[in-house]
Amino acid sequence: MNAQEHLLTCLAEECAEVAQEVAKALRFGLDDKKPGQDRTNAERIASEMGDLLAVYNMLEHEGLLPTVTTCFAPKQMKVEQYMAYARTRGTLSPARTALQSDNQEGEGRG
Ligand SMILES: [Mg+2]
């Protein structure tokens, strides 16, 4: 295994760790703490995202991966479009999130 393969393996592992923490949050809640641990699932997701970004930064620094674009709007719009579609399909409950509340407040200010 060379350094490129090693770093890519680390990146894959960090992606899996983010997914694992997200799955725990879906099962037990963002604010849940596993017995004996001091961090919530939300904090654990943030920590693993930090690990993921750190490894990505190493790959970027080595010139192996391009710089991550920080233009979030296109992806966020796409996700919101699919959330609206899911509501029409009845697969997304009307339960409110901070994101949905913020968007609806903004619509009313027009
Ligand atoms: Mg990690």
Short mmCIF file of C-alpha atoms and ligand atoms in Angstrom, two decimals:
data_model
loop_
_atom_site.label_atom_id
_atom_site.label_comp_id
_atom_site.label_asym_id
_atom_site.label_seq_id
_atom_site.Cartn_x
_atom_site.Cartn_y
_atom_site.Cartn_z
CA MET A 1 0.00 0.00 0.00
CA ASN A 2 1.35 3.43 -0.87
CA ALA A 3 0.64 6.75 0.88
CA GLN A 4 -2.18 7.60 -1.53
CA GLU A 5 -3.91 4.30 -0.86
CA HIS A 6 -3.38 4.71 2.87
CA LEU A 7 -4.93 8.19 2.93
CA LEU A 8 -7.84 7.09 0.75
CA THR A 9 -8.45 4.20 3.15
CA CYS A 10 -8.45 6.66 6.05
CA LEU A 11 -10.95 8.83 4.16
CA ALA A 12 -13.23 5.83 3.60
CA GLU A 13 -12.97 4.91 7.29
CA GLU A 14 -13.89 8.44 8.37
CA CYS A 15 -16.88 8.44 5.98
CA ALA A 16 -18.03 5.20 7.61
CA GLU A 17 -17.56 6.68 11.09
CA VAL A 18 -19.71 9.69 10.14
CA ALA A 19 -22.37 7.31 8.82
CA GLN A 20 -22.21 5.26 12.02
CA GLU A 21 -22.75 8.32 14.24
CA VAL A 22 -25.58 9.56 12.02
CA ALA A 23 -27.26 6.14 12.27
CA LYS A 24 -26.99 6.29 16.09
CA ALA A 25 -28.59 9.73 16.06
CA LEU A 26 -31.44 8.44 13.90
CA ARG A 27 -31.97 5.52 16.28
CA PHE A 28 -31.64 7.34 19.62
CA GLY A 29 -31.79 11.09 18.90
CA LEU A 30 -29.27 13.86 18.32
CA ASP A 31 -29.24 14.81 22.00
CA ASP A 32 -28.75 11.27 23.34
CA LYS A 33 -25.56 10.31 25.14
CA LYS A 34 -24.46 6.71 25.24
CA PRO A 35 -24.18 5.61 28.89
CA GLY A 36 -20.71 6.34 30.21
CA GLN A 37 -19.90 8.86 27.48
CA ASP A 38 -19.78 12.64 27.79
CA ARG A 39 -20.74 13.71 24.27
CA THR A 40 -24.13 13.76 22.56
CA ASN A 41 -24.71 12.09 19.21
CA ALA A 42 -24.74 15.57 17.62
CA GLU A 43 -21.31 16.29 19.11
CA ARG A 44 -20.03 12.91 17.96
CA ILE A 45 -21.21 13.61 14.40
CA ALA A 46 -19.41 16.96 14.48
CA SER A 47 -16.24 15.29 15.76
CA GLU A 48 -16.27 12.67 13.02
CA MET A 49 -16.93 15.35 10.40
CA GLY A 50 -13.82 17.08 11.71
CA ASP A 51 -11.82 13.87 11.30
CA LEU A 52 -13.19 13.46 7.76
CA LEU A 53 -12.27 17.02 6.80
CA ALA A 54 -8.80 16.61 8.34
CA VAL A 55 -8.06 13.56 6.19
CA TYR A 56 -9.54 15.23 3.11
CA ASN A 57 -7.27 18.19 3.78
CA MET A 58 -4.25 15.87 3.79
CA LEU A 59 -5.27 14.42 0.40
CA GLU A 60 -5.87 17.93 -0.90
CA HIS A 61 -2.49 19.11 0.44
CA GLU A 62 -0.79 16.20 -1.36
CA GLY A 63 -2.48 17.28 -4.59
CA LEU A 64 -4.42 14.01 -4.77
CA LEU A 65 -7.93 15.51 -4.46
CA PRO A 66 -9.23 18.90 -5.62
CA THR A 67 -10.12 21.68 -3.23
CA VAL A 68 -13.57 21.23 -1.76
CA THR A 69 -16.00 23.82 -3.02
CA THR A 70 -17.70 25.73 -0.24
CA CYS A 71 -20.62 26.73 -2.44
CA PHE A 72 -23.36 24.95 -0.50
CA ALA A 73 -26.39 26.54 -2.16
CA PRO A 74 -26.77 24.20 -5.18
CA LYS A 75 -26.74 21.04 -3.06
CA GLN A 76 -28.98 22.57 -0.40
CA MET A 77 -31.52 23.58 -3.03
CA LYS A 78 -31.49 20.07 -4.50
CA VAL A 79 -32.04 18.51 -1.06
CA GLU A 80 -34.92 20.91 -0.36
CA GLN A 81 -36.50 20.05 -3.73
CA TYR A 82 -36.37 16.34 -2.90
CA MET A 83 -37.78 17.01 0.57
CA ALA A 84 -40.73 18.78 -1.07
CA TYR A 85 -41.16 15.85 -3.45
CA ALA A 86 -41.04 13.39 -0.54
CA ARG A 87 -43.81 15.37 1.20
CA THR A 88 -45.98 15.04 -1.91
CA ARG A 89 -45.28 11.29 -1.85
CA GLY A 90 -46.24 11.08 1.82
CA THR A 91 -42.85 9.62 2.74
CA LEU A 92 -41.68 12.70 4.70
CA SER A 93 -43.66 13.54 7.80
CA PRO A 94 -44.70 17.13 8.50
CA ALA A 95 -42.57 17.11 11.67
CA ARG A 96 -40.73 20.38 11.91
CA THR A 97 -36.98 20.84 11.96
CA ALA A 98 -35.10 24.06 12.55
CA LEU A 99 -34.40 24.12 8.81
CA GLN A 100 -38.07 23.88 7.85
CA SER A 101 -39.11 26.47 10.43
CA ASP A 102 -36.48 28.94 9.21
CA ASN A 103 -37.55 28.51 5.59
CA GLN A 104 -41.25 28.99 6.34
CA GLU A 105 -40.60 32.07 8.45
CA GLY A 106 -38.63 33.52 5.55
CA GLU A 107 -41.48 32.84 3.11
CA GLY A 108 -43.91 34.87 5.21
CA ARG A 109 -41.69 37.93 5.29
CA GLY A 110 -41.83 38.40 1.50
MG MG B 1 -12.89 9.34 13.28
#
